[in-house]
Tab-separated table of C-alpha atoms in Angstrom:
chain	number	residue	atom	x	y	z
A	1	MET	CA	-19.244	70.830	23.676
A	2	LYS	CA	-18.622	71.415	27.384
A	3	ASN	CA	-16.145	73.889	28.917
A	4	GLY	CA	-14.672	74.449	25.489
A	5	LYS	CA	-13.735	70.759	24.961
A	6	LYS	CA	-15.390	68.279	22.674
A	7	ARG	CA	-16.922	65.379	24.599
A	8	SER	CA	-16.104	61.946	23.297
A	9	SER	CA	-18.994	59.784	22.073
A	10	LYS	CA	-19.408	56.611	24.085
A	11	ILE	CA	-21.740	54.977	21.638
A	12	GLN	CA	-19.432	55.839	18.733
A	13	THR	CA	-16.470	54.370	20.615
A	14	LYS	CA	-18.315	51.139	21.170
A	15	LEU	CA	-19.396	50.927	17.516
A	16	ILE	CA	-15.860	51.560	16.282
A	17	ARG	CA	-14.433	48.904	18.591
A	18	TYR	CA	-16.972	46.313	17.472
A	19	ILE	CA	-16.387	47.125	13.832
A	20	TRP	CA	-12.622	46.731	14.129
A	21	ILE	CA	-13.069	43.419	15.954
A	22	CYS	CA	-14.909	42.167	12.870
A	23	VAL	CA	-12.906	43.899	10.178
A	24	ILE	CA	-9.313	43.217	11.203
A	25	PRO	CA	-9.522	39.414	10.776
A	26	LEU	CA	-11.056	39.868	7.379
A	27	ILE	CA	-8.326	42.344	6.340
A	28	ILE	CA	-5.615	39.934	7.428
A	29	LEU	CA	-7.298	36.983	5.791
A	30	PHE	CA	-7.876	38.726	2.437
A	31	SER	CA	-4.375	40.230	2.480
A	32	ILE	CA	-2.782	36.778	2.815
A	33	ALA	CA	-5.048	35.405	0.106
A	34	ILE	CA	-4.205	38.251	-2.289
A	35	ILE	CA	-0.462	37.948	-1.682
A	36	ARG	CA	-0.546	34.187	-2.335
A	37	LEU	CA	-2.644	34.568	-5.489
A	38	TYR	CA	-0.356	37.284	-6.773
A	39	THR	CA	2.692	35.079	-6.179
A	40	TYR	CA	1.024	32.255	-8.123
A	41	TYR	CA	0.096	34.653	-10.846
A	42	GLN	CA	3.690	35.811	-11.234
A	43	GLU	CA	4.942	32.218	-11.469
A	44	TYR	CA	2.236	31.246	-13.922
A	45	ASP	CA	2.847	34.354	-16.052
A	46	GLN	CA	6.604	33.652	-16.200
A	47	LEU	CA	5.943	30.057	-17.313
A	48	VAL	CA	3.566	31.215	-20.065
A	49	ARG	CA	6.078	33.775	-21.312
A	50	ASN	CA	8.906	31.227	-21.228
A	51	ILE	CA	6.888	28.687	-23.220
A	52	THR	CA	5.705	31.262	-25.713
A	53	SER	CA	9.209	32.613	-26.402
A	54	ALA	CA	10.675	29.130	-26.669
A	55	ASN	CA	7.915	28.093	-29.008
A	56	GLU	CA	8.882	30.890	-31.391
A	57	PHE	CA	12.371	29.360	-31.787
A	58	ASN	CA	10.884	25.872	-31.988
A	59	MET	CA	8.833	26.944	-35.040
A	60	SER	CA	11.503	28.801	-36.958
A	61	PHE	CA	15.092	28.160	-35.777
A	62	LYS	CA	15.798	24.871	-37.667
A	63	ASN	CA	14.277	25.968	-40.962
A	64	ASN	CA	15.959	29.358	-40.881
A	65	MET	CA	19.375	27.973	-39.961
A	66	ASP	CA	19.220	25.157	-42.551
A	67	GLU	CA	18.015	27.471	-45.291
A	68	THR	CA	20.624	30.179	-44.464
A	69	MET	CA	23.533	27.692	-44.547
A	70	TYR	CA	22.248	26.179	-47.798
A	71	ARG	CA	22.083	29.613	-49.447
A	72	ILE	CA	25.554	30.499	-48.266
A	73	ILE	CA	27.011	27.243	-49.632
A	74	THR	CA	25.215	27.564	-52.969
A	75	GLY	CA	26.210	31.248	-53.260
A	76	SER	CA	22.635	32.643	-53.398
A	77	ALA	CA	23.486	34.489	-50.169
A	78	ASN	CA	26.657	36.526	-50.326
A	79	TRP	CA	28.864	35.779	-47.313
A	80	THR	CA	32.281	36.892	-48.528
A	81	ASP	CA	31.349	40.484	-49.534
A	82	ALA	CA	30.619	42.472	-46.341
A	83	GLU	CA	28.871	45.286	-48.252
A	84	GLU	CA	26.320	42.977	-49.884
A	85	LYS	CA	25.807	40.620	-46.966
A	86	LEU	CA	22.279	40.822	-45.510
A	87	GLU	CA	21.553	40.706	-41.774
A	88	ASP	CA	19.090	37.813	-42.213
A	89	ASP	CA	21.895	35.780	-43.913
A	90	ASP	CA	24.145	35.758	-40.820
A	91	PRO	CA	23.897	32.267	-39.197
A	92	LYS	CA	26.246	33.202	-36.333
A	93	ALA	CA	23.912	36.068	-35.353
A	94	GLN	CA	20.968	33.642	-35.312
A	95	ILE	CA	22.874	31.203	-33.082
A	96	ASN	CA	23.936	34.063	-30.830
A	97	ASP	CA	20.341	35.339	-30.493
A	98	ALA	CA	19.177	31.844	-29.560
A	99	ARG	CA	21.989	31.384	-27.023
A	100	ILE	CA	21.252	34.739	-25.344
A	101	HIS	CA	17.524	33.949	-25.194
A	102	PHE	CA	17.937	30.462	-23.662
A	103	GLU	CA	20.583	31.708	-21.212
A	104	LYS	CA	18.040	34.274	-19.942
A	105	LEU	CA	15.479	31.436	-19.555
A	106	ARG	CA	18.033	29.429	-17.607
A	107	GLY	CA	18.628	32.438	-15.347
A	108	VAL	CA	14.954	32.611	-14.300
A	109	THR	CA	14.373	28.881	-14.041
A	110	THR	CA	14.078	27.304	-10.570
A	111	GLU	CA	13.318	23.689	-11.637
A	112	GLU	CA	16.288	21.410	-11.939
A	113	ASN	CA	14.895	19.330	-14.867
A	114	VAL	CA	14.210	22.462	-16.870
A	115	ARG	CA	17.695	23.842	-16.122
A	116	SER	CA	19.170	20.523	-17.369
A	117	ASP	CA	17.187	20.870	-20.581
A	118	LEU	CA	18.487	24.401	-21.154
A	119	ASN	CA	22.129	23.403	-20.369
A	120	ALA	CA	21.943	20.656	-23.033
A	121	LEU	CA	20.329	23.077	-25.467
A	122	ILE	CA	22.967	25.771	-24.956
A	123	LYS	CA	25.767	23.164	-25.321
A	124	LEU	CA	24.261	22.042	-28.665
A	125	LEU	CA	24.198	25.687	-29.836
A	126	GLY	CA	27.927	25.919	-29.118
A	127	ILE	CA	28.618	22.794	-31.153
A	128	LEU	CA	26.413	24.118	-33.957
A	129	GLU	CA	28.350	27.377	-33.952
A	130	GLU	CA	31.649	25.410	-34.373
A	131	ARG	CA	30.310	23.409	-37.338
A	132	VAL	CA	28.965	26.605	-38.934
A	133	ASP	CA	32.394	28.242	-38.551
A	134	ASP	CA	33.939	25.279	-40.406
A	135	ILE	CA	31.618	25.772	-43.346
A	136	LEU	CA	32.005	29.555	-43.354
A	137	THR	CA	35.791	29.172	-43.402
A	138	ASN	CA	35.571	26.854	-46.467
A	139	VAL	CA	33.210	29.314	-48.218
A	140	GLU	CA	35.652	32.195	-47.571
A	141	GLU	CA	38.569	30.083	-48.994
A	142	GLY	CA	36.513	29.095	-52.039
A	143	GLY	CA	35.680	25.730	-53.448
A	144	HIS	CA	34.866	22.877	-51.008
A	145	TYR	CA	31.309	22.750	-52.365
A	146	ASP	CA	30.870	18.956	-51.970
A	147	GLU	CA	32.521	18.970	-48.586
A	148	ASN	CA	30.287	21.839	-47.420
A	149	MET	CA	27.168	20.098	-48.651
A	150	GLU	CA	28.166	16.938	-46.856
A	151	MET	CA	28.809	18.919	-43.655
A	152	LEU	CA	25.428	20.611	-44.087
A	153	ASP	CA	23.648	17.228	-44.258
A	154	MET	CA	25.675	15.401	-41.648
A	155	ASN	CA	26.349	18.133	-39.119
A	156	ILE	CA	24.195	21.221	-39.457
A	157	ARG	CA	20.829	19.598	-40.123
A	158	THR	CA	21.492	16.894	-37.510
A	159	LEU	CA	22.400	19.501	-34.886
A	160	THR	CA	19.401	21.720	-35.642
A	161	SER	CA	17.107	18.685	-35.371
A	162	LEU	CA	18.643	17.906	-31.968
A	163	ILE	CA	18.221	21.502	-30.865
A	164	GLN	CA	14.608	21.475	-31.997
A	165	ASP	CA	14.067	18.280	-30.004
A	166	ASP	CA	15.623	19.877	-26.910
A	167	ILE	CA	13.439	22.979	-27.340
A	168	GLN	CA	10.386	20.750	-27.519
A	169	LYS	CA	11.559	18.868	-24.407
A	170	TYR	CA	12.015	22.175	-22.607
A	171	ILE	CA	8.478	23.258	-23.607
A	172	TYR	CA	7.100	19.890	-22.436
A	173	ASP	CA	8.781	20.137	-19.022
A	174	GLU	CA	7.634	23.740	-18.562
A	175	ALA	CA	4.105	22.643	-19.448
A	176	LYS	CA	4.333	19.946	-16.734
A	177	ASN	CA	5.483	22.619	-14.284
A	178	MET	CA	2.514	24.736	-15.311
A	179	GLU	CA	0.129	21.876	-14.658
A	180	MET	CA	1.698	21.358	-11.197
A	181	LEU	CA	1.332	25.079	-10.488
A	182	ARG	CA	-2.324	24.945	-11.588
A	183	ARG	CA	-2.968	22.153	-9.097
A	184	GLN	CA	-1.254	24.094	-6.337
A	185	VAL	CA	-3.359	27.167	-7.123
A	186	ALA	CA	-6.533	25.066	-7.133
A	187	ASN	CA	-5.674	23.484	-3.766
A	188	SER	CA	-4.696	26.839	-2.331
A	189	LEU	CA	-7.939	28.374	-3.555
A	190	LEU	CA	-10.008	25.617	-1.996
A	191	ASN	CA	-8.143	25.944	1.296
A	192	SER	CA	-8.581	29.730	1.225
A	193	ILE	CA	-12.328	29.341	0.632
A	194	ARG	CA	-12.598	26.964	3.599
A	195	VAL	CA	-10.701	29.333	5.822
A	196	ILE	CA	-12.746	32.337	4.667
A	197	ILE	CA	-16.018	30.477	5.280
A	198	PHE	CA	-14.853	29.471	8.755
A	199	VAL	CA	-13.761	33.030	9.602
A	200	LEU	CA	-16.982	34.457	8.223
A	201	ILE	CA	-19.050	32.135	10.350
A	202	ALA	CA	-17.031	33.152	13.400
A	203	ILE	CA	-17.423	36.828	12.586
A	204	ILE	CA	-21.184	36.378	12.078
A	205	VAL	CA	-21.484	34.759	15.542
A	206	VAL	CA	-19.445	37.577	17.085
A	207	ILE	CA	-21.474	40.224	15.304
A	208	PHE	CA	-24.716	38.586	16.439
A	209	VAL	CA	-23.609	38.598	20.107
A	210	LEU	CA	-22.212	42.114	20.010
A	211	SER	CA	-25.125	43.550	18.053
A	212	ARG	CA	-27.648	42.228	20.582
A	213	ARG	CA	-25.778	43.887	23.395
A	214	LEU	CA	-25.291	47.115	21.521
A	215	SER	CA	-28.817	47.274	20.069
A	216	ARG	CA	-30.384	46.864	23.481
A	217	GLY	CA	-28.338	49.733	24.798
A	218	ILE	CA	-29.368	51.970	21.888
A	219	THR	CA	-32.884	50.874	20.857
A	220	GLU	CA	-34.503	50.881	24.356
A	221	PRO	CA	-34.005	54.599	24.984
A	222	ILE	CA	-34.715	55.331	21.302
A	223	THR	CA	-38.006	53.432	21.590
A	224	GLU	CA	-38.956	55.518	24.569
A	225	LEU	CA	-38.020	58.662	22.676
A	226	VAL	CA	-40.088	57.545	19.675
A	227	SER	CA	-43.084	57.113	21.950
A	228	MET	CA	-42.606	60.664	23.186
A	229	THR	CA	-42.227	61.861	19.587
A	230	GLU	CA	-45.501	60.185	18.527
A	231	LYS	CA	-47.323	61.967	21.322
A	232	PHE	CA	-45.698	65.195	20.283
A	233	ALA	CA	-46.653	64.594	16.616
A	234	GLY	CA	-50.234	64.174	17.778
A	235	GLY	CA	-50.188	67.695	19.130
A	236	ASP	CA	-49.215	67.085	22.731
A	237	PHE	CA	-46.641	69.837	23.471
A	238	SER	CA	-46.436	68.920	27.156
A	239	VAL	CA	-44.279	65.811	26.590
A	240	SER	CA	-40.701	65.602	27.884
A	241	TYR	CA	-38.119	62.826	28.114
A	242	HIS	CA	-35.580	62.296	30.924
A	243	PRO	CA	-33.546	59.039	30.480
A	244	ASP	CA	-31.567	57.684	33.463
A	245	ARG	CA	-28.175	57.463	31.642
A	246	ASP	CA	-25.118	59.566	30.977
A	247	ASP	CA	-24.307	59.359	27.281
A	248	GLU	CA	-25.444	60.786	23.945
A	249	MET	CA	-29.075	59.762	24.626
A	250	LYS	CA	-29.154	62.199	27.537
A	251	THR	CA	-27.980	65.009	25.223
A	252	LEU	CA	-30.587	63.855	22.597
A	253	ALA	CA	-33.327	63.942	25.213
A	254	GLU	CA	-32.347	67.445	26.312
A	255	SER	CA	-32.361	68.574	22.671
A	256	PHE	CA	-35.780	66.941	22.156
A	257	ASN	CA	-37.226	68.726	25.178
A	258	SER	CA	-35.791	72.038	23.987
A	259	MET	CA	-37.122	71.416	20.437
A	260	VAL	CA	-40.635	70.755	21.785
A	261	LYS	CA	-40.673	74.095	23.533
A	262	GLU	CA	-39.300	75.932	20.472
A	263	ILE	CA	-41.741	74.293	18.063
A	264	GLU	CA	-44.627	75.182	20.388
A	265	THR	CA	-43.516	78.806	20.101
A	266	LEU	CA	-43.003	78.510	16.366
A	267	VAL	CA	-46.482	77.060	15.826
A	268	ASP	CA	-47.988	80.054	17.510
A	269	ASP	CA	-45.876	82.343	15.323
A	270	ILE	CA	-46.889	80.447	12.161
A	271	HIS	CA	-50.597	80.845	12.989
A	272	ARG	CA	-50.063	84.578	13.213
A	273	GLU	CA	-48.025	84.647	10.013
A	274	GLN	CA	-50.690	82.671	8.137
A	275	GLU	CA	-53.279	85.265	9.064
A	276	ASN	CA	-50.914	87.996	7.852
A	277	ALA	CA	-50.245	86.006	4.653
A	278	LYS	CA	-53.942	85.796	3.882
A	279	ASP	CA	-54.298	89.541	4.294
A	280	ALA	CA	-51.247	90.063	2.080
A	281	GLU	CA	-52.613	87.734	-0.632
A	282	LEU	CA	-55.935	89.548	-0.581
A	283	ARG	CA	-54.147	92.874	-0.975
A	284	LEU	CA	-52.132	91.380	-3.819
A	285	LEU	CA	-55.240	90.368	-5.698
A	286	GLN	CA	-56.876	93.700	-5.016
A	287	GLU	CA	-53.845	95.531	-6.359
A	288	GLN	CA	-53.576	93.263	-9.406
A	289	ILE	CA	-57.184	93.564	-10.398
A	290	ASN	CA	-57.510	97.143	-11.532
A	291	PRO	CA	-60.918	98.383	-10.386
A	292	HIS	CA	-61.055	100.716	-13.384
A	293	PHE	CA	-60.874	97.655	-15.627
A	294	LEU	CA	-63.880	96.158	-13.845
A	295	TYR	CA	-65.858	99.456	-13.956
A	296	ASN	CA	-65.083	100.067	-17.596
A	297	THR	CA	-66.038	96.500	-18.504
A	298	LEU	CA	-69.350	96.758	-16.693
A	299	ASP	CA	-70.033	100.099	-18.407
A	300	ALA	CA	-69.332	98.416	-21.766
A	301	ILE	CA	-71.786	95.585	-20.886
A	302	ILE	CA	-74.483	98.141	-19.974
A	303	TRP	CA	-73.856	100.071	-23.171
A	304	MET	CA	-74.063	96.898	-25.313
A	305	THR	CA	-77.291	95.882	-23.584
A	306	GLU	CA	-78.881	99.280	-24.162
A	307	ALA	CA	-77.745	99.121	-27.754
A	308	GLY	CA	-79.410	95.773	-28.271
A	309	GLU	CA	-76.083	93.928	-28.719
A	310	ASN	CA	-77.098	91.216	-26.266
A	311	GLN	CA	-74.929	88.526	-27.820
A	312	LYS	CA	-71.805	90.609	-27.409
A	313	ALA	CA	-72.856	91.452	-23.851
A	314	ILE	CA	-73.271	87.772	-23.054
A	315	GLN	CA	-69.892	86.938	-24.529
A	316	ILE	CA	-68.103	89.676	-22.610
A	317	ILE	CA	-69.814	88.561	-19.374
A	318	GLN	CA	-68.621	85.015	-20.011
A	319	GLU	CA	-65.081	86.232	-20.550
A	320	LEU	CA	-65.263	88.364	-17.390
A	321	SER	CA	-66.614	85.414	-15.371
A	322	SER	CA	-63.812	83.145	-16.555
A	323	PHE	CA	-61.283	85.945	-15.896
A	324	PHE	CA	-62.280	86.273	-12.218
A	325	ARG	CA	-62.696	82.558	-11.681
A	326	ILE	CA	-59.043	82.003	-12.712
A	327	SER	CA	-57.925	85.136	-10.783
A	328	LEU	CA	-59.333	83.674	-7.607
A	329	SER	CA	-58.485	79.979	-8.300
A	330	LYS	CA	-59.875	78.887	-4.944
A	331	GLY	CA	-57.039	80.658	-3.141
A	332	GLU	CA	-54.306	78.690	-4.947
A	333	SER	CA	-51.133	80.637	-5.726
A	334	GLU	CA	-50.131	78.401	-8.656
A	335	ILE	CA	-52.169	77.376	-11.695
A	336	THR	CA	-51.431	75.490	-14.870
A	337	ILE	CA	-50.047	77.285	-17.910
A	338	ARG	CA	-53.271	76.236	-19.674
A	339	ASN	CA	-55.304	78.264	-17.152
A	340	GLU	CA	-52.869	81.181	-17.348
A	341	ARG	CA	-53.241	81.164	-21.143
A	342	GLU	CA	-57.031	81.186	-20.730
A	343	HIS	CA	-56.752	84.017	-18.174
A	344	VAL	CA	-54.734	86.211	-20.606
A	345	LYS	CA	-57.109	85.351	-23.446
A	346	ASN	CA	-60.147	86.393	-21.349
A	347	TYR	CA	-58.465	89.682	-20.482
A	348	LEU	CA	-57.491	90.421	-24.133
A	349	GLU	CA	-60.983	89.506	-25.425
A	350	ILE	CA	-62.574	91.900	-22.941
A	351	GLN	CA	-60.121	94.659	-23.879
A	352	ARG	CA	-60.675	93.998	-27.584
A	353	PHE	CA	-64.370	94.637	-27.099
A	354	ARG	CA	-63.440	98.060	-25.669
A	355	TYR	CA	-60.611	98.823	-28.106
A	356	GLN	CA	-61.787	96.881	-31.139
A	357	ASP	CA	-60.480	99.425	-33.587
A	358	ILE	CA	-56.933	99.569	-32.209
A	359	LEU	CA	-56.209	96.223	-30.558
A	360	ASP	CA	-55.330	92.881	-32.029
A	361	TYR	CA	-53.589	89.945	-30.328
A	362	GLU	CA	-52.111	86.486	-30.815
A	363	ILE	CA	-51.292	83.778	-28.224
A	364	ASP	CA	-48.888	81.042	-29.185
A	365	ILE	CA	-47.816	78.732	-26.327
A	366	ASP	CA	-46.502	75.249	-27.051
A	367	GLU	CA	-48.991	72.520	-26.242
A	368	GLU	CA	-46.354	70.466	-24.391
A	369	LEU	CA	-46.116	73.220	-21.755
A	370	LEU	CA	-49.790	73.558	-20.871
A	371	ASP	CA	-49.774	71.103	-17.964
A	372	PHE	CA	-46.792	72.696	-16.234
A	373	HIS	CA	-47.491	75.116	-13.360
A	374	ILE	CA	-46.938	78.859	-13.180
A	375	GLN	CA	-47.540	81.561	-10.539
A	376	LYS	CA	-51.036	82.973	-10.881
A	377	LEU	CA	-51.237	86.457	-12.469
A	378	THR	CA	-47.806	86.252	-14.087
A	379	LEU	CA	-48.609	87.186	-17.696
A	380	GLN	CA	-51.775	89.277	-17.295
A	381	PRO	CA	-50.115	92.297	-15.576
A	382	ILE	CA	-47.481	92.344	-18.377
A	383	VAL	CA	-50.199	92.266	-21.051
A	384	GLU	CA	-52.041	94.976	-19.246
A	385	ASN	CA	-48.875	97.126	-19.210
A	386	ALA	CA	-48.448	96.509	-22.955
A	387	ILE	CA	-52.005	97.778	-23.659
A	388	TYR	CA	-51.984	100.880	-21.515
A	389	HIS	CA	-48.402	102.019	-22.153
A	390	GLY	CA	-47.735	100.617	-25.632
A	391	ILE	CA	-50.809	100.115	-27.832
A	392	LYS	CA	-53.272	102.670	-26.415
A	393	ASN	CA	-51.011	105.645	-27.115
A	394	LYS	CA	-50.129	104.562	-30.660
A	395	ARG	CA	-52.024	105.939	-33.641
A	396	GLY	CA	-53.717	103.334	-35.712
A	397	GLY	CA	-53.611	100.683	-32.982
A	398	GLY	CA	-51.309	97.690	-32.691
A	399	LYS	CA	-50.929	94.024	-31.886
A	400	ILE	CA	-49.867	92.097	-28.772
A	401	THR	CA	-48.226	88.699	-29.218
A	402	VAL	CA	-47.835	86.272	-26.242
A	403	CYS	CA	-45.534	83.291	-26.862
A	404	GLY	CA	-44.302	80.421	-24.683
A	405	HIS	CA	-41.748	77.763	-25.528
A	406	PRO	CA	-39.211	75.538	-23.708
A	407	HIS	CA	-35.796	76.996	-22.991
A	408	TYR	CA	-32.902	75.486	-24.955
A	409	ASN	CA	-31.474	74.038	-21.708
A	410	GLY	CA	-34.569	71.788	-21.438
A	411	LYS	CA	-35.153	72.741	-17.773
A	412	ASP	CA	-36.842	76.132	-18.064
A	413	ILE	CA	-39.766	77.807	-19.829
A	414	VAL	CA	-39.543	81.183	-21.598
A	415	PHE	CA	-42.574	83.496	-22.193
A	416	THR	CA	-42.436	86.633	-24.327
A	417	VAL	CA	-45.021	89.455	-24.461
A	418	HIS	CA	-44.371	91.685	-27.446
A	419	ASP	CA	-46.297	94.764	-28.524
A	420	ASP	CA	-45.666	96.936	-31.588
A	421	GLY	CA	-46.731	100.082	-29.674
A	422	ILE	CA	-44.882	103.321	-29.098
A	423	GLY	CA	-41.933	101.683	-27.355
A	424	MET	CA	-39.610	103.506	-24.915
A	425	ASN	CA	-36.511	105.635	-25.180
A	426	LYS	CA	-33.400	104.715	-23.154
A	427	GLU	CA	-34.367	106.876	-20.183
A	428	GLU	CA	-37.851	105.393	-19.960
A	429	LEU	CA	-36.504	101.866	-20.417
A	430	ASP	CA	-33.922	102.292	-17.638
A	431	ARG	CA	-36.624	103.653	-15.295
A	432	LEU	CA	-38.945	100.685	-15.973
A	433	ARG	CA	-36.095	98.206	-15.357
A	434	ALA	CA	-35.307	99.954	-12.043
A	435	LEU	CA	-38.984	99.811	-11.047
A	436	ILE	CA	-39.155	96.087	-11.839
A	437	SER	CA	-35.952	95.294	-9.937
A	438	GLY	CA	-37.155	97.278	-6.936
A	439	GLU	CA	-34.304	99.776	-7.067
A	440	ILE	CA	-36.807	102.619	-7.130
A	441	THR	CA	-40.499	102.981	-6.380
A	442	SER	CA	-43.208	105.048	-8.090
A	443	GLU	CA	-45.551	107.312	-6.146
A	444	ASP	CA	-48.337	106.738	-8.683
A	445	ASN	CA	-47.928	102.900	-8.532
A	446	SER	CA	-46.893	102.735	-12.207
A	447	GLY	CA	-45.051	99.502	-12.870
A	448	PHE	CA	-46.377	98.000	-9.617
A	449	GLY	CA	-47.919	95.009	-11.343
A	450	MET	CA	-44.727	94.060	-13.214
A	451	ALA	CA	-42.563	94.659	-10.127
A	452	ASN	CA	-44.892	92.443	-8.185
A	453	VAL	CA	-44.533	89.673	-10.789
A	454	GLU	CA	-40.709	89.939	-10.684
A	455	LYS	CA	-40.662	89.805	-6.908
A	456	ARG	CA	-42.945	86.755	-6.677
A	457	ILE	CA	-40.924	84.869	-9.315
A	458	GLU	CA	-37.688	85.601	-7.511
A	459	MET	CA	-39.069	84.602	-4.107
A	460	LEU	CA	-40.465	81.308	-5.444
A	461	TYR	CA	-37.795	80.194	-7.911
A	462	GLY	CA	-34.637	82.127	-6.922
A	463	SER	CA	-32.661	85.017	-8.392
A	464	GLY	CA	-31.817	83.120	-11.559
A	465	TYR	CA	-35.362	83.564	-12.798
A	466	GLY	CA	-37.497	86.601	-13.592
A	467	MET	CA	-38.181	89.046	-16.414
A	468	SER	CA	-36.161	91.222	-18.749
A	469	VAL	CA	-37.312	94.171	-20.847
A	470	GLU	CA	-36.164	95.299	-24.320
A	471	SER	CA	-37.685	98.271	-26.133
A	472	VAL	CA	-37.090	100.486	-29.155
A	473	SER	CA	-38.786	103.877	-29.333
A	474	GLY	CA	-41.373	103.931	-32.100
A	475	GLU	CA	-41.138	100.162	-32.726
A	476	GLY	CA	-42.394	98.381	-29.632
A	477	THR	CA	-41.494	96.524	-26.436
A	478	THR	CA	-40.674	92.884	-25.683
A	479	ILE	CA	-40.803	91.488	-22.110
A	480	THR	CA	-39.251	88.055	-21.517
A	481	VAL	CA	-40.186	85.903	-18.489
A	482	THR	CA	-38.169	82.848	-17.581
A	483	ILE	CA	-39.420	80.237	-15.058
A	484	PRO	CA	-38.396	76.651	-14.285
A	485	LYS	CA	-40.479	73.664	-15.431
A	486	VAL	CA	-42.669	72.754	-12.494
């Protein structure tokens, strides 16, 4: 844009002009070929329909007419009583149907020999109708049986045979016309193929000449720009490109030079942000790993050692070692669900040593999900919340159940952490939901771990994923976490 007006693209104008030079001859050529083929198709289709319809009369007209007249003469078909007369027993209607049909065929016929066949056929139908009228008049008068039978043999059957011969001649002539049309179509198709090949060769030559001219005008400055880009990709932020031309390449070069300067600034900003991100990640791990948990676990190990329960102390040290190994995960923010399951198991085993009289747990995650990835420290803060706010305050202890299974949509994974602890009333539940969603904050950092999990899930996967909480006072709490399969 310049001075509020859109500048036309010179390269685009050239491309469009070259394309139309190649495309217009093809459009004209194919249009002519399609029109000619469609015309041939219509003629061919008309011939096929004419032959098919005429063939129906050829197969049935003579037999039907002869049989109908015989039945009328012998009295097996009632002609004199209008109420009992059947539609199929009306020979005049049969002749009229045939006349109408062949007159329509004559109307669409362009070949003189076929028109002559149809004229003779229609004339014979008129004669047949006169002879039929003679017999029908005798039948209505009564008697004349022998005379009618003689007229049937000498006139009716002779005329229907002649009509059948004329129908066959018409079909034969139309078949000849169809063969001539087929040859015309074949010749036309061969000629069209020759013309198309010639035009295509000419277009290919034109495209070759034009493409060389156009490509040189485009590729040479692009090659120079690519060279500058390679230097830039190698870390040289001092490169700049100034082509000696006045088209889109000049604009592209100016944009490239501006981009180099902006990226140089962004790289400096990213370095600073990475340092800040490392500090933030360290703080996240420090907040997630409750120091009281570590102190209490170490106290428990000391107590077990002094009590001579060395095997238990060794086991809890192993669990603690695995717990911190997965927590750190070499600085990775994502781990497999298999490792997350192990992390939760380590944590629960350590807590069960401390609360062995009141804590039981079960972990049930589908094996097919174990190799998918999950944000580190997703389930452990939820389990921790279930112990300290659900099980610990319940008399007689309780159980925590961690489950994982594919979502019914096949694209997501659903985890549930259920405890049968003291649960929450409506006010407490609403407060926890508000803490998780970030609507409110807590001065004593309660709910921080779960709010942190919710925020990380939403930042990584989008607002369609996260956790939901359901609780019944005196019965327990269930927290559901939904993430995509990664």
